[in-house]
Short mmCIF file of C-alpha atoms in Angstrom, two decimals:
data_model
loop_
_atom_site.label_atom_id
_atom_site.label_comp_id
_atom_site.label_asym_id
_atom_site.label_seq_id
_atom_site.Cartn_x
_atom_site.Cartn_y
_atom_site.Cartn_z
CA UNK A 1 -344.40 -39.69 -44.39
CA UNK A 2 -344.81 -43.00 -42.51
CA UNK A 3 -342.36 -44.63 -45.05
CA UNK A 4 -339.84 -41.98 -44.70
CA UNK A 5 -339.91 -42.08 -40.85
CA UNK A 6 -339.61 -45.82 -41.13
CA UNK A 7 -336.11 -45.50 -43.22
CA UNK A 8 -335.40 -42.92 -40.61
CA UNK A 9 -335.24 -45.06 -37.82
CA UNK A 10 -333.57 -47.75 -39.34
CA UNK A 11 -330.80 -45.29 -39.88
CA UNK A 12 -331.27 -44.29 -36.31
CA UNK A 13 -330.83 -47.69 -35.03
CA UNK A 14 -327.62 -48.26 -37.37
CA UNK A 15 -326.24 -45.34 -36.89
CA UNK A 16 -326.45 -45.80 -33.35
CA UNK A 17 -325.04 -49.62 -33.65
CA UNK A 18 -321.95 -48.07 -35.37
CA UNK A 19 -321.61 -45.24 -32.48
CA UNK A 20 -321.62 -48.13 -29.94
CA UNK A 21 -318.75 -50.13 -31.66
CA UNK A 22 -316.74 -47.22 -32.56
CA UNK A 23 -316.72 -45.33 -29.05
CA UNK A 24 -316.13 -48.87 -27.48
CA UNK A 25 -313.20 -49.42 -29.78
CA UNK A 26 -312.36 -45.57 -28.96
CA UNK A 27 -312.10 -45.96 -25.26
CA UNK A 28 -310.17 -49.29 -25.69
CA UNK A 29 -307.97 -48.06 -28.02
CA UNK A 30 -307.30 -44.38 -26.16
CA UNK A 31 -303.48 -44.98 -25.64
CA UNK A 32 -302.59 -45.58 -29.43
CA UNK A 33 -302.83 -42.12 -30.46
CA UNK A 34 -303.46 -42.89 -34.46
CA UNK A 35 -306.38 -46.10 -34.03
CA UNK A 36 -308.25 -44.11 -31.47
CA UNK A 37 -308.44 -41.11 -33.40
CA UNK A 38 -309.95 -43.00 -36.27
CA UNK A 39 -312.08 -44.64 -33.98
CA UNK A 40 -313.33 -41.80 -32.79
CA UNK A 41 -314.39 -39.83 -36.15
CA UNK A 42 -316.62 -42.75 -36.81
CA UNK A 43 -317.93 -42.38 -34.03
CA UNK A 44 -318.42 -38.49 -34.00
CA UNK A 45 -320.03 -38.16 -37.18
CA UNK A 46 -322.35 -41.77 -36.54
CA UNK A 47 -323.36 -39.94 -33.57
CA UNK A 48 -324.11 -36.96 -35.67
CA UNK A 49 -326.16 -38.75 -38.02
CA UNK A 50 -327.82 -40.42 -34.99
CA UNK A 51 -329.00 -36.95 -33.53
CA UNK A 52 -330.43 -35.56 -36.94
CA UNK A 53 -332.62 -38.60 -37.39
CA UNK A 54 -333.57 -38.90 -33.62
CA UNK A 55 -334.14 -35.12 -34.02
CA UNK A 56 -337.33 -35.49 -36.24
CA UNK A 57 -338.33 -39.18 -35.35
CA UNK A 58 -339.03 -37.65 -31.48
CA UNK A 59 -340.67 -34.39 -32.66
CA UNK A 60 -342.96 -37.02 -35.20
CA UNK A 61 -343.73 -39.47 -32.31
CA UNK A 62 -343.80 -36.93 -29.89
CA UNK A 63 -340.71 -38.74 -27.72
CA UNK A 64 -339.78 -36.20 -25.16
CA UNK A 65 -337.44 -38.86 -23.98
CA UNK A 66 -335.33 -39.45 -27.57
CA UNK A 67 -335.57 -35.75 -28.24
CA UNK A 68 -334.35 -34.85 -24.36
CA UNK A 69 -331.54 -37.07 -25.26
CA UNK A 70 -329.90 -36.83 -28.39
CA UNK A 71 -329.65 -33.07 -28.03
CA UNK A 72 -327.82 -33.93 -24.83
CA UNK A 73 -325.70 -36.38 -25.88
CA UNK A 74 -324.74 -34.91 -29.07
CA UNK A 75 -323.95 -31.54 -27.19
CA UNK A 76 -321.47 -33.65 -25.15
CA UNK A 77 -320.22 -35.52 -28.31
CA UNK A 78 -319.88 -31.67 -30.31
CA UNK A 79 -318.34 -29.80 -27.85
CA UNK A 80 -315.99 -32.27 -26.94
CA UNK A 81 -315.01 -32.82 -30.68
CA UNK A 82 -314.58 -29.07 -30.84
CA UNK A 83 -312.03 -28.69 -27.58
CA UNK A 84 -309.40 -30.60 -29.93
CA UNK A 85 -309.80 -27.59 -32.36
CA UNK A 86 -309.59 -25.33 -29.44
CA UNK A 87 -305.89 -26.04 -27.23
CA UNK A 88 -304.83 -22.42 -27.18
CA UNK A 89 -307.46 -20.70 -25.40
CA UNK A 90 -305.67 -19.38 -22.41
CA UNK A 91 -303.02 -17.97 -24.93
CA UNK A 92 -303.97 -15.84 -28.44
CA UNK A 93 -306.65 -18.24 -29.27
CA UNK A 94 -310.29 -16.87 -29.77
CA UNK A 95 -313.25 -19.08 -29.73
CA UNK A 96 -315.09 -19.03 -33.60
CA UNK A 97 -318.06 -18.02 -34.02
CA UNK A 98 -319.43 -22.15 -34.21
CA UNK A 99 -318.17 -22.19 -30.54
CA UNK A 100 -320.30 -19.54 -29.41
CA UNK A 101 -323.39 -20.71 -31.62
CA UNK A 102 -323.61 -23.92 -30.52
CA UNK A 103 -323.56 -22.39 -26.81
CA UNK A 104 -326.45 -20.12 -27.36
CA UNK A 105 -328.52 -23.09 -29.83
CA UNK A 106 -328.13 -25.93 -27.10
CA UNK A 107 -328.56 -23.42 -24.42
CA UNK A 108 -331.78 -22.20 -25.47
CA UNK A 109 -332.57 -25.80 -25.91
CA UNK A 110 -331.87 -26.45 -21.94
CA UNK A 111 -333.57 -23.79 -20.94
CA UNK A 112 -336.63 -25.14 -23.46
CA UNK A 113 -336.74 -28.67 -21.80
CA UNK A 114 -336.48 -26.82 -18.16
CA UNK A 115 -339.58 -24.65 -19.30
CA UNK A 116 -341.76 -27.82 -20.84
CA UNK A 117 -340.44 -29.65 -17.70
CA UNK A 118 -342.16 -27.08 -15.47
CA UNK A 119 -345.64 -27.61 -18.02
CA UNK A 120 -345.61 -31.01 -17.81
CA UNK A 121 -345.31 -31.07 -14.03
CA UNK A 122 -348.23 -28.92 -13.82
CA UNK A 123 -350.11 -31.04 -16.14
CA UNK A 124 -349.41 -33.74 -13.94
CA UNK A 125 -347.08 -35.45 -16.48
CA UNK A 126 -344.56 -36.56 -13.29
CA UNK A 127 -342.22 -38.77 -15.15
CA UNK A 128 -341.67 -37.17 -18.77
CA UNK A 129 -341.42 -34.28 -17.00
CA UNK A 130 -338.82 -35.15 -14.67
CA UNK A 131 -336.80 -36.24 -17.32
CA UNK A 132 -337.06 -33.27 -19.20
CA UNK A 133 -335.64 -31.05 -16.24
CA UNK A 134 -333.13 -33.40 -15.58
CA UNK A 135 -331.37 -33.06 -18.88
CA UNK A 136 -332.05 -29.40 -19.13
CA UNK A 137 -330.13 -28.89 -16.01
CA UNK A 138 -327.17 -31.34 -16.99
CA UNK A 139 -327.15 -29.74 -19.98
CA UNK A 140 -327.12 -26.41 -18.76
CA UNK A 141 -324.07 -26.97 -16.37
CA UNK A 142 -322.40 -28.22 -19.48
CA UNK A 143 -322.76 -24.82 -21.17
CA UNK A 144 -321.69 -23.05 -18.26
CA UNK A 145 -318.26 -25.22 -17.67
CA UNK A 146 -317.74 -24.81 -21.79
CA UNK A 147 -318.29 -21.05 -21.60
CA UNK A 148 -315.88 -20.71 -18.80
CA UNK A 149 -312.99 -23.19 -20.94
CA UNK A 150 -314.03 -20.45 -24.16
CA UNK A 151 -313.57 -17.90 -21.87
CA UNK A 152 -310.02 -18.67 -20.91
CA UNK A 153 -310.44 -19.51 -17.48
CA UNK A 154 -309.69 -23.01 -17.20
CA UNK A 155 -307.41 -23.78 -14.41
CA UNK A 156 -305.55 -27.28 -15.85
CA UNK A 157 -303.34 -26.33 -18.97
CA UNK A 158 -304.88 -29.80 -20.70
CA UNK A 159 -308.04 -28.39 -20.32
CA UNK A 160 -308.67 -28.82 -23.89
CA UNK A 161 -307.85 -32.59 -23.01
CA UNK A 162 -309.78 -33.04 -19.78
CA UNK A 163 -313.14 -31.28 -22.10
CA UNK A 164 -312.34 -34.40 -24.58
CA UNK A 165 -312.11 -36.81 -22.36
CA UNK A 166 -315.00 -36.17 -20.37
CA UNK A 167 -317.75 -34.92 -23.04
CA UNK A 168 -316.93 -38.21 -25.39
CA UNK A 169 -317.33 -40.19 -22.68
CA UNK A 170 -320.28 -38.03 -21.21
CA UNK A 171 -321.93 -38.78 -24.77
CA UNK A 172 -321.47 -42.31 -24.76
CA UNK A 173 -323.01 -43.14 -21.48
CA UNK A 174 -326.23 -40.71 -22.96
CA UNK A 175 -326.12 -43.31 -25.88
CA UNK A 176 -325.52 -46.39 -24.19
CA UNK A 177 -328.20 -45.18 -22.39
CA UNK A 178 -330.81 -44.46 -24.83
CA UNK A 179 -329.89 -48.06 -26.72
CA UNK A 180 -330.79 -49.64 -23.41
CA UNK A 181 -333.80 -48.01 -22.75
CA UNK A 182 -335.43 -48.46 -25.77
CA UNK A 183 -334.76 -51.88 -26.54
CA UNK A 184 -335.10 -53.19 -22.63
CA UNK A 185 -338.42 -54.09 -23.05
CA UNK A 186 -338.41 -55.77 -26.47
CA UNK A 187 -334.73 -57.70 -25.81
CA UNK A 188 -332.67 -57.24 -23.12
CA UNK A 189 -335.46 -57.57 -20.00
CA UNK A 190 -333.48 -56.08 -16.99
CA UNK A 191 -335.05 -54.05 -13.64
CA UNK A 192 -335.97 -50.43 -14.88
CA UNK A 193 -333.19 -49.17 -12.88
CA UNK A 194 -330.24 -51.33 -14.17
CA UNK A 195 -331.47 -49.72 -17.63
CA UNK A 196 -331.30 -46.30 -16.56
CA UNK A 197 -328.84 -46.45 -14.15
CA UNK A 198 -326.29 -49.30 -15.65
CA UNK A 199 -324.33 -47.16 -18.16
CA UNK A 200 -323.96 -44.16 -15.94
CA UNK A 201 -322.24 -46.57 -12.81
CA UNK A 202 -320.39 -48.37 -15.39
CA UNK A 203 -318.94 -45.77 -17.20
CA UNK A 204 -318.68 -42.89 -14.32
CA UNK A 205 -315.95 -44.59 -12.70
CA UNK A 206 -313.53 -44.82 -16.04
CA UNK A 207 -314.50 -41.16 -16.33
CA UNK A 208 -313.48 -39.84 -13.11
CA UNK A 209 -310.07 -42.10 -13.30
CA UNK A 210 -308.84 -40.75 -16.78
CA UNK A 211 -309.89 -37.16 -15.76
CA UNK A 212 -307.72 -37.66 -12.35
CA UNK A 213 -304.89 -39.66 -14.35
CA UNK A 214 -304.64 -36.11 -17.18
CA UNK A 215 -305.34 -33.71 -14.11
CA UNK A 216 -302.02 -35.15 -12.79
CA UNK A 217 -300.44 -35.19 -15.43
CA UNK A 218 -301.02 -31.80 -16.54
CA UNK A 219 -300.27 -32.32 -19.89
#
């Protein structure tokens, strides 16, 4: 078992390189149509690789962090993959029945790291277990704002766009993220809260332009 976790994680930490490069080159590239699209299905399935193995290492180690988020991140990554399969909602379009599973999986999920949040906050586990609720909150607003783009009831007609746009991006800051946190300590050596906090100010801002830029737009 120790040899097969041990493989694991160096598929982890490759697959995670090649998610890094790939959604870099995606963002950079998100004007030519044809490049970024290839960009970004190496990056969507590297990230899904990522969460399977991160999946199992954190339940073996018992890494509430890595397992908080990869489900998370990859929710982000999946459901903004799936909004490009999804651009006639709010005319004879009907979600398929993947839509609505991965809403109830990664929503039972949320409201599992809300209820081991509360546990470990009682147990007097303060940090874990603030990290827990955190993501089970974000996470749970995310399944409330998909639910109500399946539903129909999206405002923007690019809404299938702006869910793109903001979920990849949403996932890569969860990844850039997780790469920084668990190799601070053994490479990088910045302040805790330039770790946690970096990739989130860094990456916000681009997030909240493009969104504005397509809102505009309204194409």
């Amino acid at each position: 078992m120790e040899n097969f976790i041990r493989y694991s994680i160096f598929v982890h930490v490759l697959a995670g390189c090649v998610a890094l490069i790939s959604g870099l080159v995606s963002i950079i590239l998100r004007n030519n149509v044809k490049r970024h699209k290839k960009a970004g299905i190496v990056y969507f399935y590297a990230m899904t690789v990522v969460f399977i193995t991160a999946t199992y290492v954190s339940v073996y180690k018992n890494n509430i962090f890595l397992l908080c988020v990869s489900f998370f991140t990859y929710y982000a990554c999946l459901t903004a993959y799936r909004a490009l399969k999804l651009k006639r909602l709010h005319l004879d379009q009907r979600p398929g029945i993947i839509d609505w599973g991965i809403e109830v999986f990664f929503g039972l999920m949320h409201v599992g790291f809300l209820a081991f949040a509360i546990l470990l906050l009682k147990k007097g586990h303060t940090e874990v277990g603030i990290v827990s609720m955190v993501f089970g909150v974000i996470g749970l607003r995310g399944n409330y704002v998909t639910i109500h783009r399946l539903r129909g009831k999206s405002k923007h007609k690019n809404y299938w766009l702006l869910a793109h746009i903001g979920g990849m991006l949403g996932s890569y800051i969860g990844a850039f993220t997780a790469f920084f946190v668990n190799n601070n300590a053994r490479w990088i050596h910045l302040p805790e809260i330039i770790v946690w906090l970096g990739p989130t100010v860094f990456i916000t801002p681009l997030i909240i332009f493009e969104l504005r830029k397509y809102k505009k737009a309204g194409v």
